Coordinates of C-alpha atoms in Angstrom, one line a residue:
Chain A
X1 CA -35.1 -31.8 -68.0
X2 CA -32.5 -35.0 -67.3
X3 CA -29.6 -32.3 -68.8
X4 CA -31.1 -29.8 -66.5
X5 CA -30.9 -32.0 -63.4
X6 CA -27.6 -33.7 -64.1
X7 CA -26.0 -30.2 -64.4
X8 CA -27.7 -29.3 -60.8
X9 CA -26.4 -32.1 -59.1
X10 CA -22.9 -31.5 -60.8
X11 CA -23.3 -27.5 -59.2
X12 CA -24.0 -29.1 -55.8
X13 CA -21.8 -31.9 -55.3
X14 CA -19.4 -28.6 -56.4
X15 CA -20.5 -26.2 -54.1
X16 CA -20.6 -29.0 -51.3
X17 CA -16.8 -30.0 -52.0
X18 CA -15.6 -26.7 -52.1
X19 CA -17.5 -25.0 -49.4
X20 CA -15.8 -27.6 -46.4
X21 CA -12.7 -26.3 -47.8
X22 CA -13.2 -23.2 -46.7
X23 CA -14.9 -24.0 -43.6
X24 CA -11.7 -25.9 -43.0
X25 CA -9.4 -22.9 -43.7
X26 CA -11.8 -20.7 -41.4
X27 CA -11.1 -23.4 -38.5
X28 CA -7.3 -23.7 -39.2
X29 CA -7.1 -19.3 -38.9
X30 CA -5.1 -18.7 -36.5
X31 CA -6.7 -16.6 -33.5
X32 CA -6.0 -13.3 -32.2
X33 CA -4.0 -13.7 -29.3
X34 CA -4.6 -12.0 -25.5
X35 CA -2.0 -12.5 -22.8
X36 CA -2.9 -13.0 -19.1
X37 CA 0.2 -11.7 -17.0
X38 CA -0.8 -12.4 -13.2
X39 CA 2.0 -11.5 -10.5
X40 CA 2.3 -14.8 -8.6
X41 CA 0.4 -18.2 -9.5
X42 CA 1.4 -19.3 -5.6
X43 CA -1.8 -18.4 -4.1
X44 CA -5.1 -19.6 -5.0
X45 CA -6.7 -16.7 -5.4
X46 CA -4.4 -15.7 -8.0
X47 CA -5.2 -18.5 -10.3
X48 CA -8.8 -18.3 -9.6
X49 CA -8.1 -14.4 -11.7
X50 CA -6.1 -15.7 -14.1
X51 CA -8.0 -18.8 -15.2
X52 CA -11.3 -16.8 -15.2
X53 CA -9.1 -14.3 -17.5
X54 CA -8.3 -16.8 -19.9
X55 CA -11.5 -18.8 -20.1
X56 CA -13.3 -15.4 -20.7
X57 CA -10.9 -14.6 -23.4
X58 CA -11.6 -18.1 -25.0
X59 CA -15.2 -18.0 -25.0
X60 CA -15.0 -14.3 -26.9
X61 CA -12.6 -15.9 -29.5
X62 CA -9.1 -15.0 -28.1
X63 CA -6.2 -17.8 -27.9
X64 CA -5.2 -16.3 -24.8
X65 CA -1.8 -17.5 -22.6
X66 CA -1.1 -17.2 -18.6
X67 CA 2.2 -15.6 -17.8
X68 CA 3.2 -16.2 -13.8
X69 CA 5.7 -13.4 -13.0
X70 CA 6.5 -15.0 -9.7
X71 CA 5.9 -11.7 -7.7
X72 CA 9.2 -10.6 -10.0
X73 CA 9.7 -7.4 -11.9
X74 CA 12.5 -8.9 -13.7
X75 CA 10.4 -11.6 -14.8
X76 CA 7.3 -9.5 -15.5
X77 CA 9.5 -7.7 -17.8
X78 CA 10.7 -10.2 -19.7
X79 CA 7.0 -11.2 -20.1
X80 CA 6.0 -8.0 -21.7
X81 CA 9.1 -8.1 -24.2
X82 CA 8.5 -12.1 -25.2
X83 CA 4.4 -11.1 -25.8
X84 CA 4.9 -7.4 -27.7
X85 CA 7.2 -9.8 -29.7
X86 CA 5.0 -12.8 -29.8
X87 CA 2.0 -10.6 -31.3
X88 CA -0.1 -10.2 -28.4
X89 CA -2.8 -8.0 -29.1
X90 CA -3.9 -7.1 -25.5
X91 CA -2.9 -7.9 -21.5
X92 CA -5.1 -8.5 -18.6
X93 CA -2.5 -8.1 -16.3
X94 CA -2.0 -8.3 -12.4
X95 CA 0.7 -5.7 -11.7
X96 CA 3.6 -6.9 -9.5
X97 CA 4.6 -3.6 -8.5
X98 CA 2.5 -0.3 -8.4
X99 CA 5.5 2.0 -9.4
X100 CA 8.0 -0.7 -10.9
X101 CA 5.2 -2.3 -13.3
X102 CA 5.2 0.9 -15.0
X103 CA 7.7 1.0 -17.6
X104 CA 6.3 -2.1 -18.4
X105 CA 2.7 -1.0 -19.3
X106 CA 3.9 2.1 -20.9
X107 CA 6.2 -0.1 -22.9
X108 CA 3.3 -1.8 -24.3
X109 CA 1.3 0.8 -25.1
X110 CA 4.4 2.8 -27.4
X111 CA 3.5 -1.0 -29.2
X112 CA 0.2 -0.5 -29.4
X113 CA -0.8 -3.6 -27.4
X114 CA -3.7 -2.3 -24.8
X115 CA -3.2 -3.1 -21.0
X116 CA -6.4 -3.4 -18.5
X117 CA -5.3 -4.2 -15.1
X118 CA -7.0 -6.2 -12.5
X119 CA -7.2 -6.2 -9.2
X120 CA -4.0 -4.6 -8.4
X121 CA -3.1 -0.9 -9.5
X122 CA -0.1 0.9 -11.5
X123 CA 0.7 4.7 -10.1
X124 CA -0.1 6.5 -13.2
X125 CA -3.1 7.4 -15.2
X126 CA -1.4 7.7 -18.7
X127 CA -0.3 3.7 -19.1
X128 CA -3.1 1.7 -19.1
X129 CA -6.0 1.2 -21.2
X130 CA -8.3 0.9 -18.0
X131 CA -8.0 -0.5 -14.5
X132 CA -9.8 -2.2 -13.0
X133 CA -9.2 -2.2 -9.2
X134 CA -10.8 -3.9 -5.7
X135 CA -11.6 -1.3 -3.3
X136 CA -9.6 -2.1 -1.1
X137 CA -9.1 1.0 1.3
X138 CA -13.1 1.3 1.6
X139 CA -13.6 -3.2 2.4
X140 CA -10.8 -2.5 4.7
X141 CA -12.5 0.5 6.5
X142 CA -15.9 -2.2 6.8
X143 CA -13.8 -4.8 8.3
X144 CA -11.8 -2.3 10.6
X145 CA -15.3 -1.6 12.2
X146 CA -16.1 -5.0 12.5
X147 CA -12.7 -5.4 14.3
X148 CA -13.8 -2.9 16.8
X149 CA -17.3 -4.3 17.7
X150 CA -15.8 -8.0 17.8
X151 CA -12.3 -8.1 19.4
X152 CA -13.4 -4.9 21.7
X153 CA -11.6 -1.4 22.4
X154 CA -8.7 -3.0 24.1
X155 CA -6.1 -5.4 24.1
X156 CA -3.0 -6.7 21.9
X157 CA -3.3 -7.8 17.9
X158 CA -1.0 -7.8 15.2
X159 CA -0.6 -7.4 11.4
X160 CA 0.4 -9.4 8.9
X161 CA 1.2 -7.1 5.4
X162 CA 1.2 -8.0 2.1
X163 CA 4.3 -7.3 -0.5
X164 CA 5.5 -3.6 0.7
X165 CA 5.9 -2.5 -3.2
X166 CA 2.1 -3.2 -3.4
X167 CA -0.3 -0.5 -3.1
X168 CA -3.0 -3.2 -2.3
X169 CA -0.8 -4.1 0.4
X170 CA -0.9 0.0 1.9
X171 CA -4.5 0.5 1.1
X172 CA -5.3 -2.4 2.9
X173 CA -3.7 -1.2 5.8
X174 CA -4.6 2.3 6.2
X175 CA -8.2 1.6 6.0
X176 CA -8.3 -0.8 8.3
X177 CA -5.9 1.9 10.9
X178 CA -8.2 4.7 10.1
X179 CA -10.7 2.6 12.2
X180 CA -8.6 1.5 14.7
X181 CA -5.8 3.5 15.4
X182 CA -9.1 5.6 16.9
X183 CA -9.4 3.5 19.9
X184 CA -6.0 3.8 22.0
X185 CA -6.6 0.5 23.9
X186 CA -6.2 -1.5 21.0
X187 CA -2.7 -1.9 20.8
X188 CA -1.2 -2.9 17.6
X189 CA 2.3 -5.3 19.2
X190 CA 3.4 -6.6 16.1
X191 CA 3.3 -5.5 12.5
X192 CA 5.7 -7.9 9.5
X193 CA 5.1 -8.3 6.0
X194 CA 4.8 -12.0 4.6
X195 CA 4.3 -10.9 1.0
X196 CA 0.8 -12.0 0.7
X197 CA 1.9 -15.6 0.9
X198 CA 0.6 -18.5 3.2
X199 CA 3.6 -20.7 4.3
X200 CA 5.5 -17.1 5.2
X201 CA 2.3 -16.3 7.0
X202 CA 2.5 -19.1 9.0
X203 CA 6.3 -18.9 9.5
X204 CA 5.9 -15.2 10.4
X205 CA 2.9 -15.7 12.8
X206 CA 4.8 -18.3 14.2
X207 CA 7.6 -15.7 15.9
X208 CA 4.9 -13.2 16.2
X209 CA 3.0 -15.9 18.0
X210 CA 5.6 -16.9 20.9
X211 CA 6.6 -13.1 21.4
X212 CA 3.3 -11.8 22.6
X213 CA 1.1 -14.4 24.2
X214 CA -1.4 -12.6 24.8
X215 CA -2.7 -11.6 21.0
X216 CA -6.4 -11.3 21.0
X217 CA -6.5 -10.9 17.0
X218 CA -4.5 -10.5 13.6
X219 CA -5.2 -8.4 10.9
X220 CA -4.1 -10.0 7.8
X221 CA -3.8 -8.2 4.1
X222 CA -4.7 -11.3 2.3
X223 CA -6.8 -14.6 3.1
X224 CA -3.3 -16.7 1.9
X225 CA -1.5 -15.2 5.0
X226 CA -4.6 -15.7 7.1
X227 CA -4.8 -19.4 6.6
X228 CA -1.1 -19.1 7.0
X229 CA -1.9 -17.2 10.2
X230 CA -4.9 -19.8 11.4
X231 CA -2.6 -22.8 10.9
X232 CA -0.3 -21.4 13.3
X233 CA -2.7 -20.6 15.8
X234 CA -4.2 -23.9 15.5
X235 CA -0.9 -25.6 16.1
X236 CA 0.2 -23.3 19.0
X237 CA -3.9 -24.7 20.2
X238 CA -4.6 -20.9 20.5
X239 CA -7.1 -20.9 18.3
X240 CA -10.2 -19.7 20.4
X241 CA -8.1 -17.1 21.5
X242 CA -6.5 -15.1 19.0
X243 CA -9.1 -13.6 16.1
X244 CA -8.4 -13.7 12.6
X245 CA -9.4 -11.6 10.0
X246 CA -8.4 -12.1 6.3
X247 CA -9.2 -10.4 3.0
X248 CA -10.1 -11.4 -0.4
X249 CA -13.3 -13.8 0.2
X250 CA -10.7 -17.4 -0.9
X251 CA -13.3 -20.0 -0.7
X252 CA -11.4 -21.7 1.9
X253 CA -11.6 -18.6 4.2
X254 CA -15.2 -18.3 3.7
X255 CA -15.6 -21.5 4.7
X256 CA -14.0 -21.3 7.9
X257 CA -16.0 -18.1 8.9
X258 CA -18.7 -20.1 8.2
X259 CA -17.6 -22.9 10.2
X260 CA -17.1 -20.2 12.9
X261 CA -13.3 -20.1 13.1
X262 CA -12.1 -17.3 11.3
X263 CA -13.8 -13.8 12.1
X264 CA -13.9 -12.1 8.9
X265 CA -12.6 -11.3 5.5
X266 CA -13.5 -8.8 2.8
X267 CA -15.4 -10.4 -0.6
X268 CA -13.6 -8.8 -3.5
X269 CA -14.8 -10.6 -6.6
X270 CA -11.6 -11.8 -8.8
X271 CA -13.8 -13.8 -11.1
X272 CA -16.2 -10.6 -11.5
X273 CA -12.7 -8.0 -12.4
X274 CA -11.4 -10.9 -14.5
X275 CA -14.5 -11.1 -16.6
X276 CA -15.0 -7.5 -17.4
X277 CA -11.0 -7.2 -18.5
X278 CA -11.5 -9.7 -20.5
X279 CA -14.9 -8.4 -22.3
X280 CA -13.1 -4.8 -22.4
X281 CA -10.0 -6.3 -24.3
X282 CA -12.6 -7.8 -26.4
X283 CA -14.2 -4.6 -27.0
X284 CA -11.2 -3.0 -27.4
X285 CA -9.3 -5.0 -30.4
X286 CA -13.3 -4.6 -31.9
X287 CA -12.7 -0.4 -32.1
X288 CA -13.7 0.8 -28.7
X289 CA -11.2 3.6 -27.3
X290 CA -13.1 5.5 -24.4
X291 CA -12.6 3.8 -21.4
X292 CA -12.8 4.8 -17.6
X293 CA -9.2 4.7 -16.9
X294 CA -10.1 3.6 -12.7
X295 CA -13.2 1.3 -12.2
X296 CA -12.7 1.1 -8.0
X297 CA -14.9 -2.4 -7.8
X298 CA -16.8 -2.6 -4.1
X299 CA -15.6 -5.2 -1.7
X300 CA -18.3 -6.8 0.5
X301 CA -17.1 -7.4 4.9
X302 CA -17.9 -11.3 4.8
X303 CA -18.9 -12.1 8.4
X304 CA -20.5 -15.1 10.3
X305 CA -23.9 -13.1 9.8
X306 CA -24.2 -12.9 6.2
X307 CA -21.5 -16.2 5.2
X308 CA -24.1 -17.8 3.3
X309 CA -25.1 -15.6 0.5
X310 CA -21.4 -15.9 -0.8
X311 CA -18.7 -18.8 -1.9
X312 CA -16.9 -19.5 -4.7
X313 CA -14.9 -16.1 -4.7
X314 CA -18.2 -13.8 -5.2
X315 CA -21.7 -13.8 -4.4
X316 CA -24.1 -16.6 -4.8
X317 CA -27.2 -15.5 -7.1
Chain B
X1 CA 58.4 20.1 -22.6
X2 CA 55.7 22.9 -22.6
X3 CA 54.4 22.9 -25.8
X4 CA 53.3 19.2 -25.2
X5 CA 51.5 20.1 -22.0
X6 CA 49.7 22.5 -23.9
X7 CA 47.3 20.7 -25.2
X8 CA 46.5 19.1 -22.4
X9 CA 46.3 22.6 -20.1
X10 CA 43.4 23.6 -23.0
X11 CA 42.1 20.1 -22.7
X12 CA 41.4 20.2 -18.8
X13 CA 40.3 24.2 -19.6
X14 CA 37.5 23.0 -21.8
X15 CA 36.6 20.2 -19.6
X16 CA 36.6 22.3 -16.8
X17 CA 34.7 25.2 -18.5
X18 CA 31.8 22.9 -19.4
X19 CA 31.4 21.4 -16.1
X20 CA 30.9 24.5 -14.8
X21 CA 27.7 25.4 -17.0
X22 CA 26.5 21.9 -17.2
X23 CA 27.6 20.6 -13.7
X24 CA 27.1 16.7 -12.9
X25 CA 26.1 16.9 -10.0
X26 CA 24.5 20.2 -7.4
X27 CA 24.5 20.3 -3.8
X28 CA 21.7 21.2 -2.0
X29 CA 21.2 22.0 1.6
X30 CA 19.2 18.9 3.2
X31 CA 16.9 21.1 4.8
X32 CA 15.4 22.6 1.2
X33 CA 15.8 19.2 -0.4
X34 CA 13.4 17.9 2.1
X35 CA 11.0 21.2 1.5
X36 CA 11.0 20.7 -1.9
X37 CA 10.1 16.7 -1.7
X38 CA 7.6 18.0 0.6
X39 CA 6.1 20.2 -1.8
X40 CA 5.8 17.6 -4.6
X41 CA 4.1 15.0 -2.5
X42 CA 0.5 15.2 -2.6
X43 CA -1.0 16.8 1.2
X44 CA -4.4 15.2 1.6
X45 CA -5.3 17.5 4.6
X46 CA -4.4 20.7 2.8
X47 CA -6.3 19.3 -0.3
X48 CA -9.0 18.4 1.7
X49 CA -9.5 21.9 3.6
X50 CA -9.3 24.1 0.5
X51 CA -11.7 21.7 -1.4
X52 CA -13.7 21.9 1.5
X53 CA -14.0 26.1 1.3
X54 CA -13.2 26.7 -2.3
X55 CA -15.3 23.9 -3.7
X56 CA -17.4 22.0 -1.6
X57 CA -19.2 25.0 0.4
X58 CA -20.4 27.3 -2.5
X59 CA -21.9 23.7 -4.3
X60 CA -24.5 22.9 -1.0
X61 CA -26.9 24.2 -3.2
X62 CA -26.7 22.0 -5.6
X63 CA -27.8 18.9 -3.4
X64 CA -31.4 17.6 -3.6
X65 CA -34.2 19.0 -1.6
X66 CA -35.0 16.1 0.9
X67 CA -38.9 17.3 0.6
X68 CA -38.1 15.9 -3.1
X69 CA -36.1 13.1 -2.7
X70 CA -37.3 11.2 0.8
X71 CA -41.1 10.5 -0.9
X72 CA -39.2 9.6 -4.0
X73 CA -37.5 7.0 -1.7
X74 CA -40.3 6.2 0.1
X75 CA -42.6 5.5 -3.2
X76 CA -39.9 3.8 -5.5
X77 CA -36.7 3.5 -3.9
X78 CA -34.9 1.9 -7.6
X79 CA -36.2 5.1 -9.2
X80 CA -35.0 7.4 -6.6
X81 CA -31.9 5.8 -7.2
X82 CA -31.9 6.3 -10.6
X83 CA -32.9 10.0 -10.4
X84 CA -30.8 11.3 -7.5
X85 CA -28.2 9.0 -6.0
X86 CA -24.5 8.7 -7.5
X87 CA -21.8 5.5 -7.6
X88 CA -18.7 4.9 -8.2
X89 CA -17.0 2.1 -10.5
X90 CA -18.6 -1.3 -10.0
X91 CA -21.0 -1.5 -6.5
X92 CA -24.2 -2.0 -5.1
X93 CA -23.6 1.1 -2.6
X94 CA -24.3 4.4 -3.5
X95 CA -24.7 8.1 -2.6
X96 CA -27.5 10.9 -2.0
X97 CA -26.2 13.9 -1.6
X98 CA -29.3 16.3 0.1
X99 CA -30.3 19.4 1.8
X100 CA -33.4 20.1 3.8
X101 CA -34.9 21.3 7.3
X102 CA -35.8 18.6 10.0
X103 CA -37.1 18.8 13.5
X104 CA -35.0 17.3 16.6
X105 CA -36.7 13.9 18.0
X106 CA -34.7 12.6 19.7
X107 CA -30.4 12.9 20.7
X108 CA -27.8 10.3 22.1
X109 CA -24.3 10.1 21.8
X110 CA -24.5 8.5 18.4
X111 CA -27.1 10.2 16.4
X112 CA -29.4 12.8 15.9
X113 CA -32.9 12.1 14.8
X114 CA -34.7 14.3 12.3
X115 CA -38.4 14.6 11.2
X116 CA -38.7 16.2 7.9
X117 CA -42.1 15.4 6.8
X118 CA -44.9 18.0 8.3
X119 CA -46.4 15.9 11.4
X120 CA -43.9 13.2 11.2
X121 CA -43.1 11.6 14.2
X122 CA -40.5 8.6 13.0
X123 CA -36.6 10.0 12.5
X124 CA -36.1 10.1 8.7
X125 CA -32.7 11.0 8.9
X126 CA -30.1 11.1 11.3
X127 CA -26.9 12.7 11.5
X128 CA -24.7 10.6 12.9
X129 CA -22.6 12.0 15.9
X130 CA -19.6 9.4 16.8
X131 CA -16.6 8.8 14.8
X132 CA -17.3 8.9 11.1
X133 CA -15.8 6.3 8.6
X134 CA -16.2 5.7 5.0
X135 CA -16.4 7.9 1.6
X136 CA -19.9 9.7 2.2
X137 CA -18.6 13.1 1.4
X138 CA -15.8 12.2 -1.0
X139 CA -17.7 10.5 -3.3
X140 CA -21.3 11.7 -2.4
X141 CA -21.6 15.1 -4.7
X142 CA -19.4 13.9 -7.6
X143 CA -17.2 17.1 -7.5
X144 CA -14.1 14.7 -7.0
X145 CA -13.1 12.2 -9.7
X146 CA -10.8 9.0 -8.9
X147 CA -9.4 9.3 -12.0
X148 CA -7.1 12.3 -11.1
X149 CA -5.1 10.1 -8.9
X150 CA -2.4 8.3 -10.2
X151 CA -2.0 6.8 -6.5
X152 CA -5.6 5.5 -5.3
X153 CA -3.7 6.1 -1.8
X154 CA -4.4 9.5 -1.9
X155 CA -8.0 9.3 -3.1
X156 CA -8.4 7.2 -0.2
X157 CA -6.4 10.1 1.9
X158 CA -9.0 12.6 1.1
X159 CA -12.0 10.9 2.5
X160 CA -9.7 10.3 6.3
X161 CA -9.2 14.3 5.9
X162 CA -12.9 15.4 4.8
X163 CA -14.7 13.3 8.1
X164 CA -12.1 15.1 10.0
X165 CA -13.5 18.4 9.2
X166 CA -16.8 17.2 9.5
X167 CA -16.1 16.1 13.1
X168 CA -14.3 19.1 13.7
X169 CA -15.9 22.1 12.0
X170 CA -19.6 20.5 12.2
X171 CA -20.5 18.0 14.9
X172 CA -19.2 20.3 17.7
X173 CA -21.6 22.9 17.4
X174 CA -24.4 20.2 16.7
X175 CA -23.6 18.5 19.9
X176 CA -23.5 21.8 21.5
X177 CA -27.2 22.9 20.6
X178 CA -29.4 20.0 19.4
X179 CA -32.2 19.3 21.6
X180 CA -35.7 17.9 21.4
X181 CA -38.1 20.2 19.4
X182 CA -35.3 22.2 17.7
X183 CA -35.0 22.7 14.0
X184 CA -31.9 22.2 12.2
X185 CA -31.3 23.1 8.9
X186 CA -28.6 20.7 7.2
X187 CA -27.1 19.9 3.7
X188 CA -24.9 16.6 3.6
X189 CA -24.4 13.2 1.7
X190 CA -25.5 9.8 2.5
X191 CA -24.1 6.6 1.7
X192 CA -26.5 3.4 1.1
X193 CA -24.4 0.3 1.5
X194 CA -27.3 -2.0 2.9
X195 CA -31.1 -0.7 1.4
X196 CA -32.9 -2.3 4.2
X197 CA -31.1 -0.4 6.9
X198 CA -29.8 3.2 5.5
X199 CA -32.8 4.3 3.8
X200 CA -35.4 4.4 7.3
X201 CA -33.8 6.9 8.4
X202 CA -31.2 7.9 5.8
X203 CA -27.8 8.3 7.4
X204 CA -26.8 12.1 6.9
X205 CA -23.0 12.8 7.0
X206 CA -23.6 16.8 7.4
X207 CA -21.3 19.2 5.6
X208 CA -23.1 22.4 7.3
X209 CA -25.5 22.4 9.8
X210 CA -27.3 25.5 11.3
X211 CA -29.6 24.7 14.5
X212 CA -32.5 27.4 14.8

C-alpha cells in the first residue's frame, strides 16, 4: 500500500511539473494577428472606430495593430504591403478613398487576407469580404428635413464637405440637397470642402463667415468640421445666429445639442460597425465564407428632442 | 550608300505596318466620346422608370392585404413585424409593403386619410400628399438589392427618382379626385422609423392608386 502510494505521488508531482510547461508554451503561442487600417487618427471619431476595432479583436483572441493612413493613399498602401507581409490574417479597415482604396483591398484578397470595411465604402462589390457602411444618404435625408422645419424655407446657409474622394462625403450631401434644394428660398451661398477636419473647418468657416453675414445655418459633413464650424461662430459672437448641424453623433457634438447650441447631427454608431467587423473577422479566420457583401447600418437625426437617449457615440440602453 | 539605308527603309516599314493594326493611340470625335461615357454611367432616372413599369407594376400583387396585416399590427405589432415587414442591413426602421381598399375621411394639403376597417371612423392609413423623402419604395418590396451597386451613390439615386414618379404619375390624380366618402383602392409601401408614430395611421407611400 506505502509502494502504492509513493508511486502516486511520484505520478503527480510528474504530471504537476510537466503540465505548467505546457500551459506555459500555450501562453507564450504567438496570436493570430488582425490589422486595423483607419484613414486618419486626427479626428476623434476616428479613434473612437479604431480603438473599439482593436479591443474587439483582443477580447476574441486576435493581437491586433492600428495603422493611421493619414487620409493618404500612398500611405494606406504601404500599410497593406508591410501587413500581407507581416502575416496579417484579416483588416478592419476605414477606406481612405472610395475608388483609390481599391487596388488595395483587391491586393489583399489575391493574398488571401479578408478585408471588412467600416464606416466608409470601396466602389466595387468583388474586393471586400463584407462592408459594413453608415447610411449616410438616408441620416442625411432625416436631418435635411429637420433643416427645413428649423432654419425655415428661406434665407442664406452654407456647406462645409468632407474629403471630395470620399463617397461619405457625396452621400452626405445629396441627401441632405434632396430635401432642400426643394425649397427655392433657401439659398445655399457658400459650399468648400475642409476634408472632414476641425481646425480647416474653422479656418474655412472663418472666410465663409466674413463673406456672407447674413448666414442663418451650416450644413456640415462631419461633427469634426462642425465644432470647427461652431468655434468660429462663437468667436465671430454669431453664435445665436447662424445654425449648425453636424454628423456622426461625436460625444462632444451631442453634448452641445444638448446644451442647446448646436442644432443637430446624425447618430451613426462607430463603436456598433467596429464591433461587428471585428466579430465577422473572427468568424471569418474560424471557416465562415458567406457574407452580405453591403450591411447599410441606420443613422439616427440626434436633435434637442430626443438628446438624452444617446452619448458616448451610440445609444444609451 | 543605299544598301545601308536598307535596312533601315524595312525597319521603319515594319514599324510602321504594325502601328497601323495595333495603333497607340485612336481619335475620337468629342461628341461620341462623351455619348459613350454617357452610356456607361449608371442613369438613375431611366433605371428608375423601367423598374417602375417592367418590375415594380406587375409585383403590386404580391403586397400584403391590409385587411391581413393592420389587425396583425394592431394585436402584436413585434409579430406583424416578423411576418410581413422587411429591413435592410442593421436598423430599427423597417418596411410594409401593402395593398387594400380604404374610405376617404378626411383631405388637406399633406395627407389623405383612409378607413379600412368596416365602420371605422379613425384614419388607419394615410397617403401622404407633400413632397416625399426617404427609401419607402426602394427598399419597401425587396425587388431591389444594395448589393448590385458597387457605388451606394446610385442606390441612393434610385430612391430621389422612384418618389419622383410617385409625385408625378400618382399624387396628381389623387389630389384631383379624393374627397370625403370616396373609396380609393391603393397598393404602396410604408416605412416605420418611429413605432409610436407610423403605425396609427400607417404612412402609405402609394405606387398606384385608383379612386372609385
Amino acid at each position: 500500500m506505502k509502494n502504492y502510494l509513493t508511486k502516486l505521488a511520484f505520478a503527480l508531482a510528474t504530471a504537476l511539473m510537466v503540465f505548467p510547461a505546457f500551459t506555459t508554451r500555450a501562453d507564450d503561442a504567438p496570436k493570430t494577428k488582425v490589422a486595423v487600417v483607419i484613414s486618419t487618427l486626427n479626428n476623434p471619431w476616428f479613434v473612437v472606430l479604431a480603438e473599439t476595432a482593436k479591443a474587439r479583436a483582443e477580447e476574441l483572441g486576435y493581437d491586433a495593430t492600428i495603422f493611421d493612413s493619414q487620409n493618404d493613399t500612398a500611405k494606406e498602401a504601404a500599410h497593406f504591403e508591410n501587413l500581407i507581409a507581416g502575416g496579417y490574417k484579416a483588416v478592419l479597415f476605414n477606406p481612405t478613398d472610395a475608388n483609390g482604396s481599391v487596388a488595395n483591398v483587391l491586393k489583399a484578397k489575391a493574398a488571401g487576407v479578408p478585408v471588412f470595411c467600416i464606416d466608409r465604402e470601396i466602389n466595387a462589390t468583388n474586393a471586400a469580404t463584407s462592408q459594413m457602411l453608415s447610411d449616410s444618404y438616408s441620416g442625411c435625408v432625416a436631418l435635411g428635413q429637420y433643416f427645413v422645419k428649423t432654419v425655415g424655407t428661406e434665407g442664406e446657409y452654407a456647406e462645409l464637405l468632407g474629403i471630395v474622394g470620399d463617397n461619405n462625403t457625396w452621400n452626405r450631401s445629396k441627401g441632405f440637397h434632396s430635401v432642400v434644394d426643394r425649397y427655392p428660398g433657401l439659398k445655399m451661398v457658400a459650399q468648400q470642402s475642409a476634408d472632414f477636419d476641425r481646425a480647416k473647418g474653422l479656418e474655412v468657416f472663418e472666410a465663409i463667415l466674413q463673406k456672407n453675414p447674413n448666414l442663418k445655418a451650416v450644413f456640415c459633413g462631419n461633427d469634426a468640421m462642425a465644432m470647427g464650424a461652431y468655434q468660429a461662430l462663437v468667436a465671430a459672437g454669431k453664435d445665436k445666429q447662424v445654425k449648425v448641424f453636424g454628423f456622426d453623433g461625436a460625444d462632444d457634438v451631442v453634448k452641445l445639442i444638448a446644451e442647446g447650441k448646436i442644432a443637430a447631427t446624425g447618430m451613426q454608431f462607430p463603436k456598433l460597425m467596429a464591433q461587428k467587423a471585428a466579430e465577422y473577422a473572427d468568424e471569418y479566420i474560424k471557416g465562415k465564407r458567406d457574407f452580405q457583401q453591403k450591411i447599410p447600418v441606420k443613422v439616427d437625426l440626434v436633435t434637442p428632442a430626443n438628446v438624452g437617449k444617446y452619448g458616448d457615440f451610440g445609444k444609451k440602453q | 550608300m543605299m544598301r545601308r539605308a536598307i535596312p533601315f527603309i524595312v525597319l521603319i516599314g515594319l514599324a510602321g505596318g504594325i502601328l497601323w493594326f495595333f495603333p497607340l493611340f485612336s481619335v475620337v470625335p468629342l461628341k461620341r466620346a462623351q455619348e459613350e461615357k454617357a452610356a456607361a454611367t449608371f442613369n438613375p432616372q431611366k433605371f428608375a422608370e423601367t423598374f417602375w413599369t417592367d418590375k415594380l407594376l406587375p409585383y403590386l400583387d404580391k403586397a400584403v392585404p391590409a385587411e391581413t396585416l393592420l389587425p396583425a399590427i394592431q394585436h402584436d405589432p413585434a409579430d406583424a413585424k416578423k411576418r410581413f415587414a422587411r429591413s435592410l442591413g442593421m436598423s430599427d426602421s423597417y418596411t410594409y409593403f401593402l395593398s387594400g381598399t380604404g374610405r376617404v375621411i378626411a383631405v388637406s394639403d399633406d395627407e389623405i386619410s383612409l378607413a379600412i376597417t368596416a365602420g371605422s371612423t379613425n384614419a388607419e392609413v394615410s397617403l401622404p400628399m407633400g413632397m416625399l423623402f426617404g427609401n419607402a419604395i426602394r427598399d419597401g418590396t425587396g425587388l431591389l438589392d444594395v448589393n448590385a451597386y458597387p457605388n451606394s451613390q446610385d442606390f441612393n439615386n434610385i430612391a430621389n427618382e422612384l418618389n419622383h414618379l410617385v409625385e408625378t404619375r400618382v399624387l396628381p390624380g389623387l389630389k384631383e379626385r379624393a374627397t370625403v366618402g370616396a373609396t380609393i383602392h391603393f397598393a404602396g409601401c410604408a416605412e416605420v422609423d418611429d413605432e409610436s408614430t407610423d403605425l396609427k395611421p400607417l404612412h402609405v407611400v402609394p405606387i398606384q392608386a385608383e379612386v372609385k
